[in-house]
Every structure is written in structure tokens, then in C-alpha cells.
Coordinates of C-alpha atoms and ligand atoms in Angstrom, one line a residue:
M46 CA 92.5 218.5 37.8
H47 CA 93.9 215.5 39.7
Q48 CA 92.3 212.2 39.4
N49 CA 93.2 208.6 39.8
L50 CA 95.0 207.2 36.8
Q51 CA 95.4 203.6 35.8
M52 CA 99.0 203.5 36.8
N53 CA 99.7 200.3 35.1
S54 CA 98.7 201.3 31.6
F55 CA 101.9 201.4 29.5
S56 CA 102.9 200.8 26.0
Q57 CA 106.3 199.4 25.5
L58 CA 108.9 198.1 23.2
D59 CA 107.1 194.8 23.4
L60 CA 106.1 191.4 22.3
F61 CA 108.1 188.5 23.5
G62 CA 105.8 185.7 23.9
G63 CA 105.7 182.6 21.8
P64 CA 107.6 179.3 21.8
Q65 CA 109.8 179.1 24.9
F66 CA 113.0 177.3 24.0
P67 CA 115.2 176.8 20.9
P68 CA 113.8 174.5 18.3
D69 CA 115.3 171.3 19.8
R70 CA 113.3 171.7 22.9
E71 CA 110.3 173.6 21.8
K72 CA 107.2 172.9 23.9
A73 CA 103.7 173.4 22.9
T74 CA 102.1 176.1 25.0
T75 CA 98.4 176.7 25.3
Q76 CA 96.9 179.8 23.7
R77 CA 96.3 181.2 27.1
Q78 CA 99.9 180.9 28.2
E79 CA 101.0 182.5 24.9
R80 CA 98.7 185.4 25.5
R81 CA 99.7 185.9 29.1
S82 CA 103.5 185.7 28.5
G83 CA 103.3 187.8 25.4
T84 CA 104.0 191.4 26.1
F85 CA 105.9 193.7 28.3
T86 CA 102.7 195.4 29.3
D87 CA 102.0 192.2 31.2
N88 CA 104.8 193.0 33.6
M89 CA 103.0 196.2 34.6
R90 CA 100.1 194.0 35.9
L91 CA 102.4 191.7 37.8
P92 CA 103.2 192.1 41.5
I93 CA 106.6 193.8 42.2
H94 CA 107.4 194.1 38.5
R95 CA 104.9 197.0 38.4
W96 CA 106.6 199.1 41.0
F97 CA 108.6 201.0 38.4
R98 CA 108.1 201.0 34.7
Y99 CA 111.0 200.4 32.5
S100 CA 111.8 199.0 29.2
A101 CA 112.0 195.3 30.2
G102 CA 112.5 193.8 26.7
F103 CA 110.4 190.7 27.6
S104 CA 107.7 189.5 29.9
A105 CA 108.4 188.0 33.3
E106 CA 106.1 185.1 32.5
W107 CA 108.2 184.2 29.5
V108 CA 111.4 184.2 31.7
E109 CA 109.7 182.0 34.3
Q110 CA 108.6 179.6 31.6
A111 CA 112.1 179.5 30.1
I112 CA 113.5 178.6 33.5
K113 CA 110.9 175.9 34.0
D114 CA 111.6 174.5 30.5
F115 CA 115.3 174.2 31.1
P116 CA 116.2 170.6 30.6
S117 CA 117.6 169.6 34.0
A118 CA 116.2 168.1 37.2
R119 CA 117.2 171.1 39.3
P120 CA 116.4 174.7 38.4
P121 CA 119.2 176.2 36.3
V122 CA 121.5 178.9 37.7
V123 CA 120.5 182.0 35.8
L124 CA 122.3 185.2 34.8
D125 CA 121.0 188.4 33.3
P126 CA 124.0 190.6 32.3
F127 CA 121.7 193.5 31.4
A128 CA 119.3 193.2 34.3
G129 CA 117.7 196.6 34.1
S130 CA 114.8 196.9 36.5
G131 CA 115.1 193.2 37.4
T132 CA 112.5 191.3 35.4
T133 CA 114.7 188.2 35.1
L134 CA 115.7 188.3 38.7
L135 CA 112.2 188.5 40.1
A136 CA 110.9 185.9 37.7
A137 CA 113.7 183.5 38.7
E138 CA 113.0 184.2 42.4
K139 CA 109.4 183.2 41.7
A140 CA 110.6 180.0 39.9
G141 CA 113.0 179.2 42.8
A142 CA 116.2 179.5 40.7
V143 CA 119.4 181.0 41.8
V144 CA 120.0 184.1 39.7
Y145 CA 122.6 186.8 39.2
G146 CA 122.0 190.2 37.6
Y147 CA 124.4 192.9 36.4
E148 CA 123.2 196.5 35.7
S149 CA 125.7 199.3 35.2
H150 CA 123.3 202.2 34.9
P151 CA 123.7 203.3 38.6
F152 CA 120.2 204.6 39.0
V153 CA 118.5 201.7 37.3
S154 CA 120.5 199.2 39.3
R155 CA 119.3 200.9 42.5
I156 CA 115.8 200.5 41.3
A157 CA 116.3 196.8 40.7
A158 CA 118.0 196.3 44.0
A159 CA 115.1 198.0 45.8
K160 CA 112.5 195.7 44.1
L161 CA 114.4 192.7 45.4
L162 CA 113.6 193.9 48.9
W163 CA 110.0 192.5 48.7
H164 CA 110.9 190.2 51.6
L165 CA 111.1 193.0 54.2
D166 CA 108.6 193.4 57.0
E167 CA 105.6 195.3 55.5
Q168 CA 104.8 197.0 58.8
R169 CA 108.3 198.5 59.0
V170 CA 108.0 199.8 55.5
L171 CA 104.6 201.2 56.1
H172 CA 105.7 202.9 59.3
A173 CA 108.7 204.6 57.5
A174 CA 106.5 205.7 54.6
M175 CA 103.7 207.1 56.8
S176 CA 106.1 209.0 59.1
L177 CA 107.5 210.6 56.0
L178 CA 104.1 211.4 54.5
G179 CA 102.9 212.9 57.8
R180 CA 106.0 215.1 58.0
A181 CA 105.7 216.1 54.3
K182 CA 102.1 217.1 54.8
A183 CA 103.0 219.2 57.8
S184 CA 106.0 220.9 56.3
K185 CA 106.0 224.4 55.0
P186 CA 106.1 224.6 51.1
R187 CA 109.7 225.4 50.0
V188 CA 110.2 225.6 46.3
P189 CA 113.7 226.8 45.4
E190 CA 114.0 229.8 43.2
Q191 CA 116.3 228.0 40.8
L192 CA 114.2 225.0 40.0
P193 CA 115.8 222.9 37.2
D194 CA 114.2 223.7 33.9
L195 CA 113.1 220.1 33.4
L196 CA 111.2 220.0 36.7
A197 CA 109.6 223.4 36.0
K198 CA 108.4 222.0 32.7
C199 CA 107.1 218.7 34.0
F200 CA 105.2 219.8 37.1
T201 CA 102.7 222.4 38.1
P202 CA 103.7 224.6 41.0
A203 CA 101.3 222.8 43.4
T204 CA 102.6 219.4 42.3
I205 CA 106.3 220.3 42.6
E206 CA 105.7 221.8 46.0
R207 CA 104.4 218.5 47.3
L208 CA 107.0 216.4 45.5
L209 CA 109.8 218.5 47.0
A210 CA 108.2 218.2 50.4
L211 CA 108.4 214.4 50.1
R212 CA 111.9 214.6 48.8
D213 CA 113.2 217.0 51.4
C214 CA 111.6 215.2 54.3
Y215 CA 113.0 211.9 52.9
I216 CA 116.5 213.5 52.9
E217 CA 116.1 214.8 56.4
I218 CA 114.8 211.7 58.1
R219 CA 115.8 208.7 56.1
Q220 CA 118.0 206.1 57.6
E221 CA 120.4 203.8 55.8
T222 CA 118.1 200.9 56.1
D223 CA 116.4 198.7 53.5
E224 CA 113.0 200.0 54.4
W225 CA 114.0 203.5 53.4
R226 CA 115.3 202.1 50.1
L227 CA 111.7 201.1 49.3
V228 CA 110.4 204.5 50.4
W229 CA 112.9 206.1 48.0
L230 CA 111.6 203.8 45.2
A231 CA 108.0 204.8 46.0
I232 CA 108.8 208.5 45.6
T233 CA 110.9 207.8 42.4
A234 CA 108.1 205.7 40.9
I235 CA 105.3 208.3 41.2
L236 CA 107.1 211.2 39.4
R237 CA 105.8 210.5 35.9
S238 CA 102.2 209.9 37.0
C239 CA 102.2 213.3 38.8
S240 CA 103.3 215.2 35.7
H241 CA 100.9 217.0 33.6
V242 CA 103.1 216.8 30.5
G243 CA 104.1 213.9 28.3
T244 CA 106.4 212.0 30.5
A245 CA 104.6 208.8 30.4
Q246 CA 106.1 207.1 27.4
W247 CA 109.5 205.6 27.3
Q248 CA 111.8 207.4 27.1
Y249 CA 111.7 211.1 26.4
V250 CA 109.9 213.9 28.3
L251 CA 107.6 215.9 26.0
P252 CA 106.9 219.2 27.7
N253 CA 104.5 220.3 25.0
K254 CA 102.2 217.3 25.3
R255 CA 99.5 217.8 27.9
K256 CA 97.9 215.0 29.9
A257 CA 94.2 215.1 30.7
A258 CA 94.8 213.6 34.1
F259 CA 97.6 213.4 36.6
L260 CA 98.0 212.4 40.2
D261 CA 98.4 214.4 43.4
P262 CA 101.8 213.4 44.9
F263 CA 100.6 212.7 48.4
H264 CA 97.8 210.4 47.1
A265 CA 100.1 208.8 44.5
F266 CA 102.7 208.1 47.2
E267 CA 100.1 206.5 49.5
A268 CA 98.8 204.4 46.7
K269 CA 102.2 203.3 45.6
I270 CA 103.1 202.3 49.1
S271 CA 99.9 200.4 49.5
E272 CA 100.5 198.6 46.2
M273 CA 104.0 197.7 47.4
I274 CA 102.8 196.4 50.8
S275 CA 100.2 194.3 49.1
D276 CA 102.7 192.9 46.6
M277 CA 105.2 192.1 49.3
D278 CA 102.5 190.1 51.2
F279 CA 101.5 188.4 47.9
A280 CA 105.1 187.4 47.1
K281 CA 105.5 185.9 50.5
R282 CA 102.2 184.0 50.3
I283 CA 102.9 182.4 47.0
G284 CA 106.5 181.5 48.0
F285 CA 108.9 183.7 46.2
H286 CA 112.5 182.7 47.1
Q287 CA 115.3 185.0 48.1
T288 CA 117.7 183.6 45.4
A289 CA 118.7 186.8 43.5
T290 CA 122.0 188.7 43.7
M291 CA 122.2 192.0 42.0
F292 CA 125.5 193.6 41.1
S293 CA 126.0 197.2 40.1
H294 CA 128.4 196.0 37.5
D295 CA 129.6 196.7 33.9
A296 CA 129.1 193.4 32.0
R297 CA 132.2 194.2 29.9
E298 CA 134.4 193.9 32.9
P299 CA 135.6 190.6 34.6
A300 CA 132.6 188.9 36.2
P301 CA 131.9 189.2 40.0
I302 CA 130.6 185.5 40.0
A303 CA 132.4 182.2 39.9
E304 CA 133.7 180.9 36.6
H305 CA 131.6 178.2 34.8
S306 CA 128.7 178.6 37.2
I307 CA 125.9 179.6 34.9
D308 CA 123.5 177.2 33.2
L309 CA 121.2 179.7 31.5
V310 CA 121.5 183.4 30.4
L311 CA 118.3 185.2 29.7
T312 CA 118.8 188.8 28.7
S313 CA 117.7 191.7 26.6
P314 CA 120.7 193.9 25.7
P315 CA 120.5 197.4 24.3
Y316 CA 120.0 197.2 20.5
P317 CA 122.3 199.1 18.1
N318 CA 119.4 201.4 17.4
N319 CA 120.2 204.7 19.1
Y320 CA 118.1 204.3 22.2
D321 CA 119.7 206.4 25.0
Y322 CA 119.4 204.4 28.2
A323 CA 121.1 207.2 30.1
D324 CA 118.2 209.5 29.1
A325 CA 115.6 207.0 30.4
T326 CA 115.8 208.2 34.0
R327 CA 116.8 211.9 33.4
L328 CA 113.6 213.2 35.1
E329 CA 114.1 211.0 38.2
M330 CA 117.8 211.8 38.5
T331 CA 117.1 215.5 38.1
F332 CA 114.5 215.4 40.7
W333 CA 116.9 213.8 43.2
G334 CA 119.6 216.3 42.3
E335 CA 121.9 213.7 40.8
I336 CA 122.3 215.5 37.5
A337 CA 121.8 219.2 36.7
S338 CA 121.3 218.9 32.9
W339 CA 121.3 216.5 29.9
G340 CA 125.0 217.2 29.5
D341 CA 125.7 215.4 32.8
L342 CA 124.4 212.1 31.5
Q343 CA 127.6 211.2 29.7
L344 CA 129.7 211.4 32.9
T345 CA 127.2 210.0 35.3
I346 CA 125.8 207.1 33.2
R347 CA 126.8 206.7 29.6
R348 CA 130.4 205.9 30.3
F349 CA 129.2 202.8 32.3
I350 CA 126.9 201.4 29.6
I351 CA 127.5 199.9 26.2
R352 CA 127.7 202.3 23.2
S353 CA 124.3 201.8 21.5
C354 CA 123.5 205.5 20.8
S355 CA 125.1 208.1 18.7
Q356 CA 125.1 210.7 21.5
H357 CA 127.4 208.4 23.4
T358 CA 129.9 207.9 20.6
A359 CA 129.8 211.6 19.6
A360 CA 130.8 212.5 23.2
E361 CA 133.6 210.0 23.2
R362 CA 134.9 211.4 19.8
L363 CA 135.8 207.9 18.6
H364 CA 137.9 207.0 15.6
L365 CA 136.4 204.4 13.3
E366 CA 139.7 202.9 12.2
D367 CA 140.7 202.3 15.9
L368 CA 137.5 200.5 16.6
L369 CA 137.5 198.4 13.5
E370 CA 141.1 197.2 14.3
D371 CA 139.9 195.5 17.5
V372 CA 140.8 191.8 17.1
T373 CA 137.6 190.6 18.8
L374 CA 135.7 191.8 15.7
A375 CA 137.6 189.4 13.4
P376 CA 134.6 187.2 12.6
I377 CA 132.5 190.1 11.3
Q378 CA 135.3 192.5 10.4
A379 CA 134.8 192.6 6.6
E380 CA 131.0 193.2 6.7
L381 CA 131.1 195.5 9.7
T382 CA 133.8 197.6 8.0
E383 CA 131.7 197.9 4.9
V384 CA 128.6 199.0 6.8
C385 CA 130.5 201.5 8.9
N386 CA 132.3 203.0 5.9
Q387 CA 128.9 203.5 4.2
L388 CA 127.6 205.2 7.4
A389 CA 130.7 207.4 7.5
T390 CA 130.0 208.5 3.9
I391 CA 126.3 209.0 4.2
R392 CA 126.5 211.1 7.4
M393 CA 128.4 213.8 5.4
T394 CA 125.3 214.3 3.3
K395 CA 123.0 214.6 6.4
G396 CA 122.3 217.7 8.4
G397 CA 122.7 216.0 11.8
K398 CA 125.9 214.2 10.8
K399 CA 125.1 211.6 13.4
T400 CA 128.0 209.3 14.5
Y401 CA 126.2 206.0 13.6
H402 CA 129.4 204.8 12.0
T403 CA 131.3 204.7 15.3
M404 CA 128.2 203.8 17.2
V405 CA 127.8 200.5 15.3
A406 CA 131.5 199.6 15.5
A407 CA 131.7 200.5 19.2
Y408 CA 128.5 198.5 19.9
F409 CA 130.0 195.3 18.5
V410 CA 133.3 195.9 20.3
D411 CA 131.4 196.2 23.6
M412 CA 129.2 193.2 22.9
A413 CA 132.2 191.0 21.9
K414 CA 133.7 191.9 25.3
I415 CA 130.5 190.8 27.1
L416 CA 130.3 187.6 25.1
M417 CA 133.8 186.8 26.3
Q418 CA 132.9 187.4 29.9
L419 CA 129.8 185.2 29.4
R420 CA 131.9 182.4 28.0
V421 CA 134.0 182.4 31.2
A422 CA 130.9 182.6 33.5
C423 CA 128.9 179.9 31.7
K424 CA 129.2 176.1 32.2
P425 CA 130.1 174.0 29.2
G426 CA 126.7 173.2 27.5
A427 CA 125.0 176.4 28.8
R428 CA 122.2 178.0 26.9
L429 CA 121.9 181.7 26.3
C430 CA 119.0 183.7 25.0
F431 CA 119.4 187.3 23.9
V432 CA 116.3 189.2 23.0
V433 CA 117.5 191.5 20.2
G434 CA 116.5 193.5 17.2
D435 CA 118.4 194.6 14.2
S436 CA 118.6 198.2 13.0
A437 CA 119.1 200.4 10.0
P438 CA 120.6 203.8 10.8
Y439 CA 120.4 206.1 7.8
G440 CA 118.8 203.2 6.0
I441 CA 122.0 201.0 6.2
Y442 CA 121.1 197.5 7.5
V443 CA 122.9 196.2 10.6
P444 CA 122.2 192.4 11.1
A445 CA 122.7 192.5 14.9
D446 CA 121.5 189.0 15.6
L447 CA 123.6 187.4 12.9
W448 CA 126.8 189.3 13.9
L449 CA 126.3 188.6 17.7
G450 CA 125.8 184.9 16.9
R451 CA 129.1 184.8 15.0
L452 CA 130.9 186.7 17.7
A453 CA 129.5 184.2 20.3
V454 CA 130.8 181.2 18.3
A455 CA 134.2 182.9 18.0
T456 CA 134.4 183.2 21.8
G457 CA 133.9 179.5 22.2
F458 CA 130.2 178.8 22.2
D459 CA 129.1 175.9 19.9
S460 CA 126.2 177.3 17.8
F461 CA 123.5 179.9 17.5
S462 CA 120.1 180.2 16.0
F463 CA 117.6 183.0 15.6
E464 CA 113.9 182.7 16.4
K465 CA 112.1 185.7 15.0
V466 CA 109.3 187.1 17.2
R467 CA 108.0 189.9 15.0
D468 CA 108.8 192.2 12.2
R469 CA 109.2 195.9 12.9
N470 CA 110.2 199.1 11.3
V471 CA 109.2 201.7 13.9
K472 CA 112.2 203.3 15.2
W473 CA 113.6 204.6 12.0
K474 CA 110.4 205.4 10.2
N475 CA 110.9 209.1 10.4
R476 CA 114.3 208.6 8.6
K477 CA 112.4 207.7 5.5
H478 CA 113.8 204.3 4.9
R479 CA 111.9 201.1 4.2
V480 CA 114.4 198.5 5.4
P481 CA 112.5 195.6 6.9
L482 CA 113.5 195.0 10.5
H483 CA 112.8 192.3 13.1
E484 CA 113.1 191.4 16.7
G485 CA 113.5 188.0 18.3
R486 CA 115.5 185.6 20.3
L487 CA 119.1 184.8 19.6
W488 CA 119.7 181.4 21.1
I489 CA 123.4 180.5 21.8
K490 CA 124.5 177.1 23.0
G491 CA 127.6 175.5 24.2
Ligands
SAM563 C1 116.7 196.3 27.5 S1 117.3 196.9 29.0 C2 117.1 195.5 30.0 C3 115.8 195.6 30.8 C4 115.6 194.4 31.7 N1 115.3 193.2 31.0 C5 114.5 194.8 32.7 O1 113.9 193.9 33.2 O2 114.3 195.9 33.1 C6 119.1 196.9 28.8 C7 119.8 197.3 30.0 O3 121.2 197.1 29.8 C8 121.9 198.0 30.6 N2 123.3 198.1 30.3 C9 123.9 198.7 29.2 N3 125.2 198.5 29.2 C10 125.5 197.7 30.2 C11 126.7 197.1 30.7 N4 127.9 197.3 30.1 N5 126.7 196.3 31.8 C12 125.5 196.1 32.4 N6 124.3 196.6 32.0 C13 124.3 197.4 30.9 C14 121.1 199.3 30.4 O4 121.4 200.3 31.4 C15 119.7 198.8 30.4 O5 119.1 198.9 31.6

């Protein structure tokens, strides 16, 4: 049975409210502000942010407050090198700050770029969307015999028929205009709410989990377009500024922006905790025919993103010794080598023999490269905030915030401090270890 779902309900990685700036500039915030800026779920209630759900890492309201709190007369120039679906960019546009974002996951960067089109003419978007819907409704159902397994598992025959009608009509009539980029986003954004299986939670699809209610594609599309139109109108009325530039760019590579131009970096990088960002949009990319199977993720996405999951390092067949020799790791080399060697030993006693040993080493090699690029992009005296968490693969503790802080100082930043936001031990609980973990804000200055 189809019925209207609360499309915004969404549990997420979480909780980044609390004090806004590093201790030297901490401001008292009211209880109400704390509550309102506290969780990622907040983003799914916010205009534009709610267009596509993704693991944001922090709330837009926190970003906006951090920009407002920046100690200068003018709004700071902001950078998010892991821009994802664009939380920092949209929050900065609301705050009137010039902002740049990099995202190297090609599909996710397209989503963020589409969200930044809030300034388009609503009537033109509506016209494109309604002409598509009319055509899809009138089209003859055509479900291919060879439907990808994932789509067959995720959608009932009636649902996939309508979704494919939207997709195929889109492919037939779309034009290379910005309006049609928003129509693409609307189709992409409704897929999970139209599925009768467990697709709702970040990040994996659970075909055996049934949902009590799911949406009809034509209704969902219409509702999504109407939400988008109303948010576009809202953004214009409250005075969003067109100040964001989004680059489909790998943050490890030389920056596409001017040297020494950034005042403030606000970002949430992948943690070294085995989350597979490539898998996050597998359903959507399969639907659009961009990948045929899980195996395609390595070539289409993982090679562009930092190595923070063992699937990635297993596919690259990395050698630990080569990674540990990287000179950029010098400030943490001894401790990192010890941790990685322990992981290399432990894996031989485990059935899965996961490549956490190379994952952890490769993660810090990649992050060291990014910190070097950030040093070049940032002005002297800049401030950077990384929302990060530590991890404990196979129960071996990896102090991510501490090691990233040391790498940052080695690249030429002055100092770092860590502001814990919460304790956690969720991700690894099924690995039967009890290592206490935390998440929080790594502040870097200089
Ligand atoms: C925690 S998410 C950030 C989410 C973001 N705050 C948002 O609003 O959606 C981390 C992001 O970093 C991206 N990423 C990973 N490696 C990258 C790289 N080398 N360059 C740029 N982005 C990268 C991932 O694809 C992922 O979207």
C-alpha cells in the first residue's frame, strides 16, 4: 500500500551542536540555539538541505553560526574540501560568505551542484518537471527483461514501471539546462522513499527488511518538485546569496582556487572507520545505469576518494611497507607503524582478513596530502575545523584526531586542539571490542 511518508525523518551519524568556536573564542549560546544546531536530522528540516539526504557530518545551523562567529569584520572566505551534498556551501550562502567546495565522488558532487541551483526561475523548473511527468504518465510501461538485481530487489513491479517511465522520459526529453539538473535531482531523491525494502538508512540497502509504507513514484516526484519550488522561493525571500563555487575535485590534488585565499575551513572528512562512501549512492547510480554492479564502484568512485574503507585498500592491493615509508607520515610514523603492524598480525587470525592495516596507513597518507593542499590554500592565521571521529578496527585504537593534528602542524599550521562532542562505540560493536571512541571537532590554527 502506498501512503504519504514523512520524507524528512532520518537518523544519521549525528550530533554536532555545542560550543561554536575553539576555546579562545567560545561564545555562550542559548539552549535553544544548541538544540537547533545540534544534529544532522536538523538538516532534513531545512529548506534546500532536505532535497537529498546524505551523511552531512554536521548541521547547517552550526556551520552558519561558525561563520558568523569568525573574528573579522567581513564574512570569512570559507572552504569545505569534503563538501558532500553541500551543507557548508548552502549554509555559507545563507550567511553571505564566499565559499568553495570540493567533492570527488562524481555522483555526490552532481547532487551538491544541483542544490546550488536554488536561484533558478521556479516556473521554468516547474514547467520542465510537469512536462516530464505528463509524458511519463502517458507512456507505455516498459520494464526491461534484464532489470539489475538491486532494482528488482528494491522496487515492486508497479513502482519500477513508473520510476523507469520517469527515467526514460527524462533521458528522451531533457535538455542540457540547469532546470533539467533539478529535475534529475528530484527523480534521484525519491528513489529510496519509493522502495518497499530497507533502503532508508545510510548507507546499505537491506532487501530483506520490509517497510510498512512507501511512496508512489508519480506522487513522490510531484511532492519533491513542489518542496523544491517552495524552498527556492523561500531562499530568495530570506536573501540567500549566490556565493558558492563547487568543484568536482579530489582534495589530494593541487587546489583549483587561489593560494592563501581561505580564512576558514569547515569540513567533515571520512573517518578511518570503514564507511564506504562509494556504496552510499549505489542504488541511485544503478538506477541511472551508471554502474552495473557493486564491483563497478572501485573504478567509478573509490579511486577518486580517500582510502577510508577496507574494500578500497583490498582492491588496490597495497603494500604496508610502501605506505609507511611515505615521508609525509614522519610525525606519526612510529605509532602508526605499530598500529598497522598489529592490524597486519591480527587479520591473519580473522576469517575476513580485512585489510585494515593498509586502510589505516593509506588514510593518513591521503589526509597528509590534503592537509598540505590546505596549507597552500589557507591564509596565514586561518582557522580550520575538522569534524572527525577515531576508530578501532579489530579492537586496535586509531587516534585519528591526534594524528591529524600532528600532521597539520607538520605541514606548517601553528597549533591544534580537540573539542569532544560525544562518546561513541557504535560502528565496531559487532566486532566485540570495548574500546571507547569519540567524535568531535579538531580545530587547527595558523
Ligand atoms: C562526511 S562526508 C561530507 C558530507 C558533507 N558535510 C555534506 O554536507 O554532505 C565526506 C565526503 O568526502 C568525500 N571525499 C572523500 N575523499 C575525497 C577527496 N579526496 N576529495 C574530495 N572529497 C572527498 C566523500 O565522497 C564524502 O562525500
